[in-house]
PDB file of C-alpha atoms in Angstrom:
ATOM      1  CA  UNK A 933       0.000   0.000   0.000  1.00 46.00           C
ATOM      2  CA  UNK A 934       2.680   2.538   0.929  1.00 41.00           C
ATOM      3  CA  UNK A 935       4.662   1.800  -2.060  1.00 47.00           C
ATOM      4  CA  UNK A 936       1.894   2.360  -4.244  1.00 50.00           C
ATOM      5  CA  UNK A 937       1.304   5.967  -2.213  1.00 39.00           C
ATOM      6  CA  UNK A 938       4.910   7.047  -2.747  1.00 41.00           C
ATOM      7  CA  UNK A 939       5.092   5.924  -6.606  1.00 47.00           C
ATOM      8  CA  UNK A 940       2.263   7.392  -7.028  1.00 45.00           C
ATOM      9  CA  UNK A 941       3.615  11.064  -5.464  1.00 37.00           C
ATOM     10  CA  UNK A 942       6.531  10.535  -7.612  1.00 37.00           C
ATOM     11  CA  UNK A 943       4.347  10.632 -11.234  1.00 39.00           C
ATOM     12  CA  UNK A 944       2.802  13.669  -9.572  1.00 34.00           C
ATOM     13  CA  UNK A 945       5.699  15.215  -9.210  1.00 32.00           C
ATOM     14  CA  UNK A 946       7.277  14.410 -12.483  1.00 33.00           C
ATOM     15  CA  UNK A 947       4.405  15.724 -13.907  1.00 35.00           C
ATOM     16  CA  UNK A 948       4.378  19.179 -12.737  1.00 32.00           C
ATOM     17  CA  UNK A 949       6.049  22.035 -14.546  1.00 34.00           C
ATOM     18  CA  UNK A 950       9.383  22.445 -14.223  1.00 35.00           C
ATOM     19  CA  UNK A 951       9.606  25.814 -12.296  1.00 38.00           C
ATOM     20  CA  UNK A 952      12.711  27.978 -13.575  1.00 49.00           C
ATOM     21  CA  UNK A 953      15.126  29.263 -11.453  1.00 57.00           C
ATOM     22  CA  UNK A 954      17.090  32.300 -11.540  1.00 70.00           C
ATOM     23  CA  UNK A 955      20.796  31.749 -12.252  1.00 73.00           C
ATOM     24  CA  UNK A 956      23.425  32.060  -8.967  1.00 68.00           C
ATOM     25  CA  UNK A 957      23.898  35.874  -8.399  1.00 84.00           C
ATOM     26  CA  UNK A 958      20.530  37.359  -9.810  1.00 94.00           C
ATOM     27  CA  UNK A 959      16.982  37.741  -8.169  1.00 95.00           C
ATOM     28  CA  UNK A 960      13.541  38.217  -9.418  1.00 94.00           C
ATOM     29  CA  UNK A 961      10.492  39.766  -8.664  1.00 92.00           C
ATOM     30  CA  UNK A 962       8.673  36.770  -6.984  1.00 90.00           C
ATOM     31  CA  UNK A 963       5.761  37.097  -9.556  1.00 85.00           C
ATOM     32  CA  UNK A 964       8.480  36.565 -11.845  1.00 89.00           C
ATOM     33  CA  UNK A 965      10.075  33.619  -9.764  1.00 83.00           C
ATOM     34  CA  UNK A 966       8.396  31.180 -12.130  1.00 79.00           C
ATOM     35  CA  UNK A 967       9.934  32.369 -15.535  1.00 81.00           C
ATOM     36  CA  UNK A 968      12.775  31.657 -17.738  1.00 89.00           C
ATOM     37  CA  UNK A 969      14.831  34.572 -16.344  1.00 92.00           C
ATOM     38  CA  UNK A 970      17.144  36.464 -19.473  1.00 93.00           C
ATOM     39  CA  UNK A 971      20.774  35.879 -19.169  1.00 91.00           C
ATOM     40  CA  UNK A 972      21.930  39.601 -19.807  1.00 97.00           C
ATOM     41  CA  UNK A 973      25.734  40.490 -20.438  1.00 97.00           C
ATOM     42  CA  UNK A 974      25.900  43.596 -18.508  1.00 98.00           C
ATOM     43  CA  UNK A 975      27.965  43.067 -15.101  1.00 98.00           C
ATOM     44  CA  UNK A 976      25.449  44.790 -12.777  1.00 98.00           C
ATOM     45  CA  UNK A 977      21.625  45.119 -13.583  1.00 98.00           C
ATOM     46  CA  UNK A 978      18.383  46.784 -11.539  1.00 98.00           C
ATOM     47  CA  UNK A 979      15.113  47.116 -12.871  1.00 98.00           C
ATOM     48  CA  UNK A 980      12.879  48.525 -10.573  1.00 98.00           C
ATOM     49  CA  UNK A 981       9.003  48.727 -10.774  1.00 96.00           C
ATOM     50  CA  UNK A 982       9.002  52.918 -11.516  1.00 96.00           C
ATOM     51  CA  UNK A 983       5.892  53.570  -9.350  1.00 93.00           C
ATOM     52  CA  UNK A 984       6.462  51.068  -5.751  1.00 94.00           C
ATOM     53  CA  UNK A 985      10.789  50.996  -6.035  1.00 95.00           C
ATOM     54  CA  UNK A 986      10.485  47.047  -6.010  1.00 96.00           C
ATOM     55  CA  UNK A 987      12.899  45.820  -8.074  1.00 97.00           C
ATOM     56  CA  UNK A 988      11.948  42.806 -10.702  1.00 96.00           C
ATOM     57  CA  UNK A 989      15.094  41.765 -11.854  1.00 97.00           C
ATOM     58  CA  UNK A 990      18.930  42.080 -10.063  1.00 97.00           C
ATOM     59  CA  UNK A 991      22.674  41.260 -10.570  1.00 98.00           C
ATOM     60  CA  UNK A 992      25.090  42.755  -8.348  1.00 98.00           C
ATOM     61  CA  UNK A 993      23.161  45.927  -7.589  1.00 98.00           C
ATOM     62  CA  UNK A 994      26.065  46.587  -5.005  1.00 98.00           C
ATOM     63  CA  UNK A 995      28.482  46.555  -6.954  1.00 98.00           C
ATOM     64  CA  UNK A 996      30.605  49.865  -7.477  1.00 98.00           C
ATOM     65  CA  UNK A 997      31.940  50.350 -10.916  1.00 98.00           C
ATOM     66  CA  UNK A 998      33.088  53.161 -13.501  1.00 98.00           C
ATOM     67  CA  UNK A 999      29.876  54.867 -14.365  1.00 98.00           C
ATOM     68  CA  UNK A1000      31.163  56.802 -17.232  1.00 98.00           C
ATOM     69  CA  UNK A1001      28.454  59.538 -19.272  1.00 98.00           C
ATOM     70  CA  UNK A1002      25.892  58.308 -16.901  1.00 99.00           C
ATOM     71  CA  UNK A1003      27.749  61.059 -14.578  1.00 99.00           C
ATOM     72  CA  UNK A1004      25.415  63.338 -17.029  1.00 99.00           C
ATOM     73  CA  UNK A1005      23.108  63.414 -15.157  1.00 99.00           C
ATOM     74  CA  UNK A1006      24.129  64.597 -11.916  1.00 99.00           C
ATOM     75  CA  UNK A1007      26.050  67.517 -13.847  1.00 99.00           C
ATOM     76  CA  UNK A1008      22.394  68.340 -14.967  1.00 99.00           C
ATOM     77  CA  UNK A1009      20.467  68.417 -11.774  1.00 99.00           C
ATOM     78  CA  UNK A1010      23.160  70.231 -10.201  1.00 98.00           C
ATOM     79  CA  UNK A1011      23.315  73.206 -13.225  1.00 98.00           C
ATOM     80  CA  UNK A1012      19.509  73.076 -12.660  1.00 98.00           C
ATOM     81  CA  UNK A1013      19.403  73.301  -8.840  1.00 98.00           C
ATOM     82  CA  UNK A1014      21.945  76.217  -9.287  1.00 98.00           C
ATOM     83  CA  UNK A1015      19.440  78.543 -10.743  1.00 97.00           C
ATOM     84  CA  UNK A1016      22.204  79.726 -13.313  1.00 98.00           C
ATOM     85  CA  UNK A1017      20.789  81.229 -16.680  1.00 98.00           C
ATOM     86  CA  UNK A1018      20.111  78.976 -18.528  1.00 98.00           C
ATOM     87  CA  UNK A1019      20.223  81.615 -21.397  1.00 98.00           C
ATOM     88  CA  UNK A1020      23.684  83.060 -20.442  1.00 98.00           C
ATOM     89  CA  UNK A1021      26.257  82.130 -23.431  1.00 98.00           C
ATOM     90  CA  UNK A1022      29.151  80.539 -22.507  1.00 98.00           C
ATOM     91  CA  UNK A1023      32.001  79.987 -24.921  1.00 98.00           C
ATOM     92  CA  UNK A1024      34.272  76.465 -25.280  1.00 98.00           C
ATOM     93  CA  UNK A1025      37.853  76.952 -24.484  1.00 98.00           C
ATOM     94  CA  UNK A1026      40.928  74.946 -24.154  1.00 97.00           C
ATOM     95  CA  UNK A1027      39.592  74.016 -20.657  1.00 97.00           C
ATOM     96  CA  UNK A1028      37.759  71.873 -22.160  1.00 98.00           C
ATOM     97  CA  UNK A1029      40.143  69.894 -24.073  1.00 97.00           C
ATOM     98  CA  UNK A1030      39.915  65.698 -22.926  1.00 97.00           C
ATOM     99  CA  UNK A1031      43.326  65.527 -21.216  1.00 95.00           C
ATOM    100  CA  UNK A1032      42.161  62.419 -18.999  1.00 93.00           C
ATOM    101  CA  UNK A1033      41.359  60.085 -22.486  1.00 94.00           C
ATOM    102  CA  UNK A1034      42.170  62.472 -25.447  1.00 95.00           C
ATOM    103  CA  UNK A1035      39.048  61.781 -27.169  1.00 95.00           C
ATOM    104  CA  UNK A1036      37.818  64.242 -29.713  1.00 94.00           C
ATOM    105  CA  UNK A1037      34.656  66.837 -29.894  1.00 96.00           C
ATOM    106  CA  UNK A1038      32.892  68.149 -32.716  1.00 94.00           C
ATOM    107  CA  UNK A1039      32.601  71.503 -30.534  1.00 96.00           C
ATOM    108  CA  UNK A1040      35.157  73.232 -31.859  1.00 95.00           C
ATOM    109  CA  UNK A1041      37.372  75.984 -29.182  1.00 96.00           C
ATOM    110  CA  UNK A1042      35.652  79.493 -29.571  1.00 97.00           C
ATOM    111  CA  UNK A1043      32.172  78.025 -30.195  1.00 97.00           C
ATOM    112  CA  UNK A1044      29.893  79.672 -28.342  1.00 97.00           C
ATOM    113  CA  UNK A1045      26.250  78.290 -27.010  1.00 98.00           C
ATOM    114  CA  UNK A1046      23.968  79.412 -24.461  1.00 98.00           C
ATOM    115  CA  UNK A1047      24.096  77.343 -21.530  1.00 98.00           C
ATOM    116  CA  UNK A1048      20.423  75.495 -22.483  1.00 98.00           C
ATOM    117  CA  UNK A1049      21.876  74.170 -25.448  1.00 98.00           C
ATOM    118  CA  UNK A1050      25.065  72.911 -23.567  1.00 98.00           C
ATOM    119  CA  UNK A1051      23.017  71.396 -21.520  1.00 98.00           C
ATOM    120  CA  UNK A1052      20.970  69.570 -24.357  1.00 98.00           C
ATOM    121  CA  UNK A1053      23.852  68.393 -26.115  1.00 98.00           C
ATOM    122  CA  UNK A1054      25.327  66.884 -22.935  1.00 98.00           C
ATOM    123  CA  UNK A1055      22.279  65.183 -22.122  1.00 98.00           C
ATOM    124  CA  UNK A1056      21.287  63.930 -25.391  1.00 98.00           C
ATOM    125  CA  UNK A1057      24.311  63.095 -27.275  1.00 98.00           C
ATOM    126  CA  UNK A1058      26.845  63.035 -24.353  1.00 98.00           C
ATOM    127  CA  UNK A1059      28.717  66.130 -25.326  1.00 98.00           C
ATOM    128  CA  UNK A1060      31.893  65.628 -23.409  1.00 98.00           C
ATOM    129  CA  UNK A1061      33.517  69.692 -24.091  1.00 98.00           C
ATOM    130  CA  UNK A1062      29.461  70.341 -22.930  1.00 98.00           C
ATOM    131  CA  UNK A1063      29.317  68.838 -19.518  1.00 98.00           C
ATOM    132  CA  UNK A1064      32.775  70.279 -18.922  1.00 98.00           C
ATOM    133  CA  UNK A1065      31.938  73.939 -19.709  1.00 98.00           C
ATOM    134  CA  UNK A1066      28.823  74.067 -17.933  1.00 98.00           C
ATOM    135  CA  UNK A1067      30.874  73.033 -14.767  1.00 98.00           C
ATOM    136  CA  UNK A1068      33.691  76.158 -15.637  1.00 98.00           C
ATOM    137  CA  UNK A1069      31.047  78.395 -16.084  1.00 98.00           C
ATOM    138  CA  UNK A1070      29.434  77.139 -12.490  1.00 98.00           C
ATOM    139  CA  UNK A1071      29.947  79.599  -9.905  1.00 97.00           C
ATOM    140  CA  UNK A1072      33.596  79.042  -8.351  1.00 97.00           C
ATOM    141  CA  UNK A1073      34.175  77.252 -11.285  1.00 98.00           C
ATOM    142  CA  UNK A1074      34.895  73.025 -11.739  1.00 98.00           C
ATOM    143  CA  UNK A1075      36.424  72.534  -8.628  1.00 98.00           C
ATOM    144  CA  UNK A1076      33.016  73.633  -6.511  1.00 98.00           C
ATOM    145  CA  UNK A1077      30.961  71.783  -9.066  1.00 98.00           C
ATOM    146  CA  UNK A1078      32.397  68.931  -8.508  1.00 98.00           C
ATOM    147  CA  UNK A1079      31.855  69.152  -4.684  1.00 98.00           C
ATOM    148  CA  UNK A1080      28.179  70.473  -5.032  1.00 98.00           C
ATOM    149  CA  UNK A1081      28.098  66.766  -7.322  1.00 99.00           C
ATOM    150  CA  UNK A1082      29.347  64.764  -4.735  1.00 99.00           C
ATOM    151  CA  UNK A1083      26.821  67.036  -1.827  1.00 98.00           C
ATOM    152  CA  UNK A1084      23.743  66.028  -4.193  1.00 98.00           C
ATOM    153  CA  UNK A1085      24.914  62.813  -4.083  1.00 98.00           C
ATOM    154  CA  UNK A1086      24.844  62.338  -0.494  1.00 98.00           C
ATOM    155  CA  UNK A1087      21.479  64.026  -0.349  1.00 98.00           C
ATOM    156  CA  UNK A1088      19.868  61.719  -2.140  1.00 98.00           C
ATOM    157  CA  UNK A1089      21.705  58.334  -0.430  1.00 98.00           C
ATOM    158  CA  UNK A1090      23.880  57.534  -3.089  1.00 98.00           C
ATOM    159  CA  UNK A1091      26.645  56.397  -0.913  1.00 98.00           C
ATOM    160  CA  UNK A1092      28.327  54.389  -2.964  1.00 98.00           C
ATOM    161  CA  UNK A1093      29.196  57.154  -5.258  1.00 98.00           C
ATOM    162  CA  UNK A1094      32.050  59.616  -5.818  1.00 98.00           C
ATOM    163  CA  UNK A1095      32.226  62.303  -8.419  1.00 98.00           C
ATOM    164  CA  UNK A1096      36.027  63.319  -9.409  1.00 98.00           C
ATOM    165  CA  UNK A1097      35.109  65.214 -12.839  1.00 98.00           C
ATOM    166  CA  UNK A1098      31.720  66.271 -13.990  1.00 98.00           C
ATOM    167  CA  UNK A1099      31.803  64.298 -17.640  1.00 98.00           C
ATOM    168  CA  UNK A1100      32.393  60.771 -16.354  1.00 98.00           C
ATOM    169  CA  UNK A1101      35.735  60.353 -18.507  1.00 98.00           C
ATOM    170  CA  UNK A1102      37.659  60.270 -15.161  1.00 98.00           C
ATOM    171  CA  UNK A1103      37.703  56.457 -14.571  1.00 98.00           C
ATOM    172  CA  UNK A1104      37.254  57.392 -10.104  1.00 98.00           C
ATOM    173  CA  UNK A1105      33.592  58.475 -10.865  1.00 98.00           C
ATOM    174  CA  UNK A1106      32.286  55.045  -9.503  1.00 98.00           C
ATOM    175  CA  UNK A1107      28.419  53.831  -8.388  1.00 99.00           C
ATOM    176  CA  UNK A1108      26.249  51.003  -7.846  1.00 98.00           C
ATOM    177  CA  UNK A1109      23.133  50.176  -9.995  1.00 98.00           C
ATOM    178  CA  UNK A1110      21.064  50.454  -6.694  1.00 98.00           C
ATOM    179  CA  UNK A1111      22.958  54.144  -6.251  1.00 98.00           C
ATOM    180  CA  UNK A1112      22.107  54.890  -9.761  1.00 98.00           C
ATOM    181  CA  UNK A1113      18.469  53.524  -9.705  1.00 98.00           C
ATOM    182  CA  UNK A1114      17.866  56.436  -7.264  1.00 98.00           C
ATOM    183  CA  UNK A1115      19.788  59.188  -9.474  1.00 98.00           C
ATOM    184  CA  UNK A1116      17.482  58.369 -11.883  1.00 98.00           C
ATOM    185  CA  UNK A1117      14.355  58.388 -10.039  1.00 98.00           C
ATOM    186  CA  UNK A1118      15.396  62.112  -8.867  1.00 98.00           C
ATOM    187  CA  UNK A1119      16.399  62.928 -12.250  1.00 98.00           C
ATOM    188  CA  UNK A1120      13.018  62.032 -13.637  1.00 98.00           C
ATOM    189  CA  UNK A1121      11.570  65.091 -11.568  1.00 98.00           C
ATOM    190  CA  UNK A1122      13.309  67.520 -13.609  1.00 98.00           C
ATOM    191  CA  UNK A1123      11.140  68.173 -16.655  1.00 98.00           C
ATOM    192  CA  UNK A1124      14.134  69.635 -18.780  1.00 98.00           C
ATOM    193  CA  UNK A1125      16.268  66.126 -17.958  1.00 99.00           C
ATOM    194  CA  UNK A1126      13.588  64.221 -19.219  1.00 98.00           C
ATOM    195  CA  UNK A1127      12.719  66.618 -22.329  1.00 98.00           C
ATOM    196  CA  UNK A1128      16.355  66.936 -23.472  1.00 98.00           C
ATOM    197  CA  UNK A1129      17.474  62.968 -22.719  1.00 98.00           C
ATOM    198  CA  UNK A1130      14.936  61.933 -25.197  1.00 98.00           C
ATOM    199  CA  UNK A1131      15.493  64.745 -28.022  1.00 98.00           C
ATOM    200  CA  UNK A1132      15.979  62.723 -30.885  1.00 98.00           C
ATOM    201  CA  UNK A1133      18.569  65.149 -32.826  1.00 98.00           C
ATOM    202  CA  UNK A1134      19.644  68.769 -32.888  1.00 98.00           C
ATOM    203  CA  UNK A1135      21.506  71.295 -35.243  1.00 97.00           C
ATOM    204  CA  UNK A1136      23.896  73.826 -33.857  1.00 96.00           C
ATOM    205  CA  UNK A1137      26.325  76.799 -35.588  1.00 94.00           C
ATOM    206  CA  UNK A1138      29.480  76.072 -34.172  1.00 89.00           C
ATOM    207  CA  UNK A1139      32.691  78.247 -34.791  1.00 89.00           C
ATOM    208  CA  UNK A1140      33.343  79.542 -38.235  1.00 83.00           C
ATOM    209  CA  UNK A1141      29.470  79.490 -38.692  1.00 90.00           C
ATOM    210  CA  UNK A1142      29.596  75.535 -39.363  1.00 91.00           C
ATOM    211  CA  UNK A1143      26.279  73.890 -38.625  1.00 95.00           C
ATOM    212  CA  UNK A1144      26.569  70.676 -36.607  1.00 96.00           C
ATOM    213  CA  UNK A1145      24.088  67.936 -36.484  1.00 97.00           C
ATOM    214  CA  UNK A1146      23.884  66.022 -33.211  1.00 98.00           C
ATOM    215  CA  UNK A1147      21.916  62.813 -32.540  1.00 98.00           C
ATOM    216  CA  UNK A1148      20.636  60.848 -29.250  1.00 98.00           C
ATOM    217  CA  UNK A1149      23.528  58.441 -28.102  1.00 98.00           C
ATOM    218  CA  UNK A1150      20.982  55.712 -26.880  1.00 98.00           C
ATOM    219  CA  UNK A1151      19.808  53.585 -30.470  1.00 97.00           C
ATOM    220  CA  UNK A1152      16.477  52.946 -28.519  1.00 98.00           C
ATOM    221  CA  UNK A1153      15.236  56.709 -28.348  1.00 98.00           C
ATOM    222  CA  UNK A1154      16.263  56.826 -32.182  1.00 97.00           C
ATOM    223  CA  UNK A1155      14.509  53.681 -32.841  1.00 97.00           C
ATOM    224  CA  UNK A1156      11.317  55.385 -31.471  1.00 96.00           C
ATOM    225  CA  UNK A1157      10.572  51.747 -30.492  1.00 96.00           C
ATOM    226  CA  UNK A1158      10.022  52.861 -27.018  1.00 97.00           C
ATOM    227  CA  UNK A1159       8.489  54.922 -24.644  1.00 98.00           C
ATOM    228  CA  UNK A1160      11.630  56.177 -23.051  1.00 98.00           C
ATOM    229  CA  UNK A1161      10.745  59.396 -20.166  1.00 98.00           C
ATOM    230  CA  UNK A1162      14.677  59.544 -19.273  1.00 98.00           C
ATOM    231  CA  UNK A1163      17.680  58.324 -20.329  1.00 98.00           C
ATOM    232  CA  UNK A1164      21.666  58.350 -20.445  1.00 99.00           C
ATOM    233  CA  UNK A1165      24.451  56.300 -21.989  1.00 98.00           C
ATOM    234  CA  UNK A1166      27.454  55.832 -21.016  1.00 98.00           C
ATOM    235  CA  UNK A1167      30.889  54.492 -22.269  1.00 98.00           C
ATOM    236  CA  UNK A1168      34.958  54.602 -21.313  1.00 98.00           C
ATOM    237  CA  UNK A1169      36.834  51.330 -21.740  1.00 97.00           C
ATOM    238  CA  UNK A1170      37.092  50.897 -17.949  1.00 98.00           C
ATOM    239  CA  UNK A1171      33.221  50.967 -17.755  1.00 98.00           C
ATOM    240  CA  UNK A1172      32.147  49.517 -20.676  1.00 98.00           C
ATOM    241  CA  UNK A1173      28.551  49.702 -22.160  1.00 98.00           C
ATOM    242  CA  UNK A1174      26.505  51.652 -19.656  1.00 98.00           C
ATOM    243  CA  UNK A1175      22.324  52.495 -19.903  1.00 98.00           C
ATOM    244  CA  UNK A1176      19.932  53.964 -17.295  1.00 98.00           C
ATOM    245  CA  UNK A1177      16.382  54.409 -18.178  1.00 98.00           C
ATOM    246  CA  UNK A1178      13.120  55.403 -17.348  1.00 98.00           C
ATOM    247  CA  UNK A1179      10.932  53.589 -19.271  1.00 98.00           C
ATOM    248  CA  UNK A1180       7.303  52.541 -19.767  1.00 97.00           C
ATOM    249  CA  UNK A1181       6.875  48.790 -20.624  1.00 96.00           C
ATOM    250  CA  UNK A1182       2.859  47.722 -21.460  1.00 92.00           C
ATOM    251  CA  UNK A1183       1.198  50.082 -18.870  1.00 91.00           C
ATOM    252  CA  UNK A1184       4.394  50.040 -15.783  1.00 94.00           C
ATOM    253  CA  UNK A1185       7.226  52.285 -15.762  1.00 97.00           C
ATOM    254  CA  UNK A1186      10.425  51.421 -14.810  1.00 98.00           C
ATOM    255  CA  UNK A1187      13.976  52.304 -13.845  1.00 98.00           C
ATOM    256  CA  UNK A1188      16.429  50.614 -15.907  1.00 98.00           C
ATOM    257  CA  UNK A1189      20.540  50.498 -14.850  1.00 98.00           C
ATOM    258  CA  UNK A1190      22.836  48.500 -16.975  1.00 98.00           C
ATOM    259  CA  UNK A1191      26.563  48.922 -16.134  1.00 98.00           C
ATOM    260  CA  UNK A1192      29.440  47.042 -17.605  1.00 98.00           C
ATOM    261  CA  UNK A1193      28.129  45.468 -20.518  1.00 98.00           C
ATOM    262  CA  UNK A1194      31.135  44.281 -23.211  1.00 96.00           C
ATOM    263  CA  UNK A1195      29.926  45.216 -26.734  1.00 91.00           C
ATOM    264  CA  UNK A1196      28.550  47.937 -28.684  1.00 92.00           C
ATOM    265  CA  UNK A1197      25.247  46.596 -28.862  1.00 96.00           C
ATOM    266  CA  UNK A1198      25.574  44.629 -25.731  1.00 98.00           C
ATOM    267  CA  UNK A1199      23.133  47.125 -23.633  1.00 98.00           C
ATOM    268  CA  UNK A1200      20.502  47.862 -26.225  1.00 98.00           C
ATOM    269  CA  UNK A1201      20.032  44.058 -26.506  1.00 98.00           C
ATOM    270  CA  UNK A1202      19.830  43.623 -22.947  1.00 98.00           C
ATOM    271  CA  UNK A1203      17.220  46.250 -22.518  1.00 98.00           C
ATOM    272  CA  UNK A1204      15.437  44.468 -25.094  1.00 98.00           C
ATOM    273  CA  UNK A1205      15.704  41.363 -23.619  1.00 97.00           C
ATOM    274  CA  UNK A1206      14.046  42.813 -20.576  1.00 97.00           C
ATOM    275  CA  UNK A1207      11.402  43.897 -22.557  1.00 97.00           C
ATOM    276  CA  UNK A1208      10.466  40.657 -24.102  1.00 96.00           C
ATOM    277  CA  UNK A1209      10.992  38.643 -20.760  1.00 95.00           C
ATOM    278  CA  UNK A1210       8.310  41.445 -19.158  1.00 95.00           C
ATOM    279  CA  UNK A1211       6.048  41.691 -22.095  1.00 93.00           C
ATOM    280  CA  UNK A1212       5.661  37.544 -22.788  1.00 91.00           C
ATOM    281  CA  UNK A1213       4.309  37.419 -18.973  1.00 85.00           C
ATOM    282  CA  UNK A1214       2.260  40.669 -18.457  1.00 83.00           C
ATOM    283  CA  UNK A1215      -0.030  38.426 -15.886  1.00 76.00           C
ATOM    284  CA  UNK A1216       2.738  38.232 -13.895  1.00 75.00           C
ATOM    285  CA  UNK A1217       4.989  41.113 -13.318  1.00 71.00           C
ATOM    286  CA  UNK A1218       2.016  43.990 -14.205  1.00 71.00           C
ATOM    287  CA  UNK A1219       0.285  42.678 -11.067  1.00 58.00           C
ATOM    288  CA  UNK A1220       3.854  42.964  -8.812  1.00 51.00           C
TER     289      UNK A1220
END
């Protein structure tokens, strides 16, 4: 009699569906617990459920890496905190030559631009020369920028996070995903952030009257695939790929960070991957 009890416990079992787990080092939303769970390449990932902070997927959220461009985005709250005029023009000089990587610019020394446009270049096509003259131009100049960075920082509980330059092409500027998860949600409550990180392109008249075109950084806002609210990328060789987002996926928003991802197209496929994990099982992680 027993034997017949446990063999038959052991068909029921082997007839159940196989429930998926979550590879070593990454953790689900528990709605999602039951899902084939996307192996990204990025290093460290949070996505976090935009409206209740809960996050739905994770891989080394603690850890602190190079953030790179993403550092964007702290120059911009802080020029926007500032109260600065945003009209005031402010001409590029050899201050703002790379001297950290020697990359290049397309804003040539002796171009001048008010500080709105500076601003939108920075944000939308990761304008190195940009970020660095709006922090010259600050009030007591780079060097108090940098510390009012850091002070936002700290106001907000980023503490895992250091500012050393305000462009993110010094490799020290270093965060966590969780640390940058909350940048962006405090980011996303500046309407001008959000208005000039999705800008699809813009023209300029740079010196010698040449008109530039510039273009969004992240393929995903030129796509227009997406309903992206926010957004920064990110990229030095130390850092690799890096994306934060803001996004709206079927009806949730959500905060995005991928850090450390190892090809070109490494992060827009992982955001994408996200997507079609969330969107195949909108029973599931819609309700979480």
């Amino acid at each position: 009699m027993l034997k017949r009890i446990a063999s038959g416990l052991v068909a029921i079992v082997l007839a159940m569906p196989a429930v998926a787990a979550a590879p070593a080092g990454i953790e689900v939303a528990t709605s999602m617990a039951g899902e084939a769970v996307p192996h990204l390449n990025s290093s460290s990932v949070l996505v976090l459920n935009g409206l209740t902070g809960e996050p739905v997927y994770q891989k080394n959220p603690t850890k602190r890496v190079p953030i790179a461009s993403i550092t964007k985005l702290m120059t911009a709250m802080v020029i926007l905190d500032s109260g600065v005029s945003l009209e005031e023009p402010v001409t590029i000089t050899d201050a703002e030559i790379d001297r950290l990587k020697n990359t290049s610019s397309r804003l040539a020394i002796g171009t001048t631009l008010s500080r709105r446009e500076l601003l939108l270049l920075a944000l939308m096509s990761s304008e190195n020369r940009a970020a660095a003259a709006l922090a010259r131009s600050y009030p007591g100049g780079t060097q108090a920028f940098v510390a009012r960075m850091n002070r936002k920082a700290r106001s907000l509980g980023m503490s895992d996070t250091i500012y050393y330059d305000p462009t993110g092409l010094d490799v020290r500027n270093t965060s966590t995903a969780n640390d940058l998860a909350r940048m962006v949600r405090a980011a996303y409550g500046y309407p001008l952030i959000r208005a000039f990180s999705t800008t699809h392109e813009h023209s300029i008249t740079a010196a010698n009257n040449r008109v530039l075109q510039y273009k969004n950084s992240n393929a995903l806002v030129r796509s227009g695939e997406w309903e992206i609210n926010l957004q920064k990328t990110g990229y030095i060789q130390e850092a690799g790929r890096c994306l934060v987002m803001h996004a709206t996926v079927g009806t949730q928003p959500l905060i995005i960070v991928l850090l450390a991802a190892s090809g070109p197209s490494a992060r827009v496929n992982d955001a994408k991957a996200i997507r079609t994990w969330l969107e195949g099982h909108p029973s599931s992680w819609l309700a979480g």
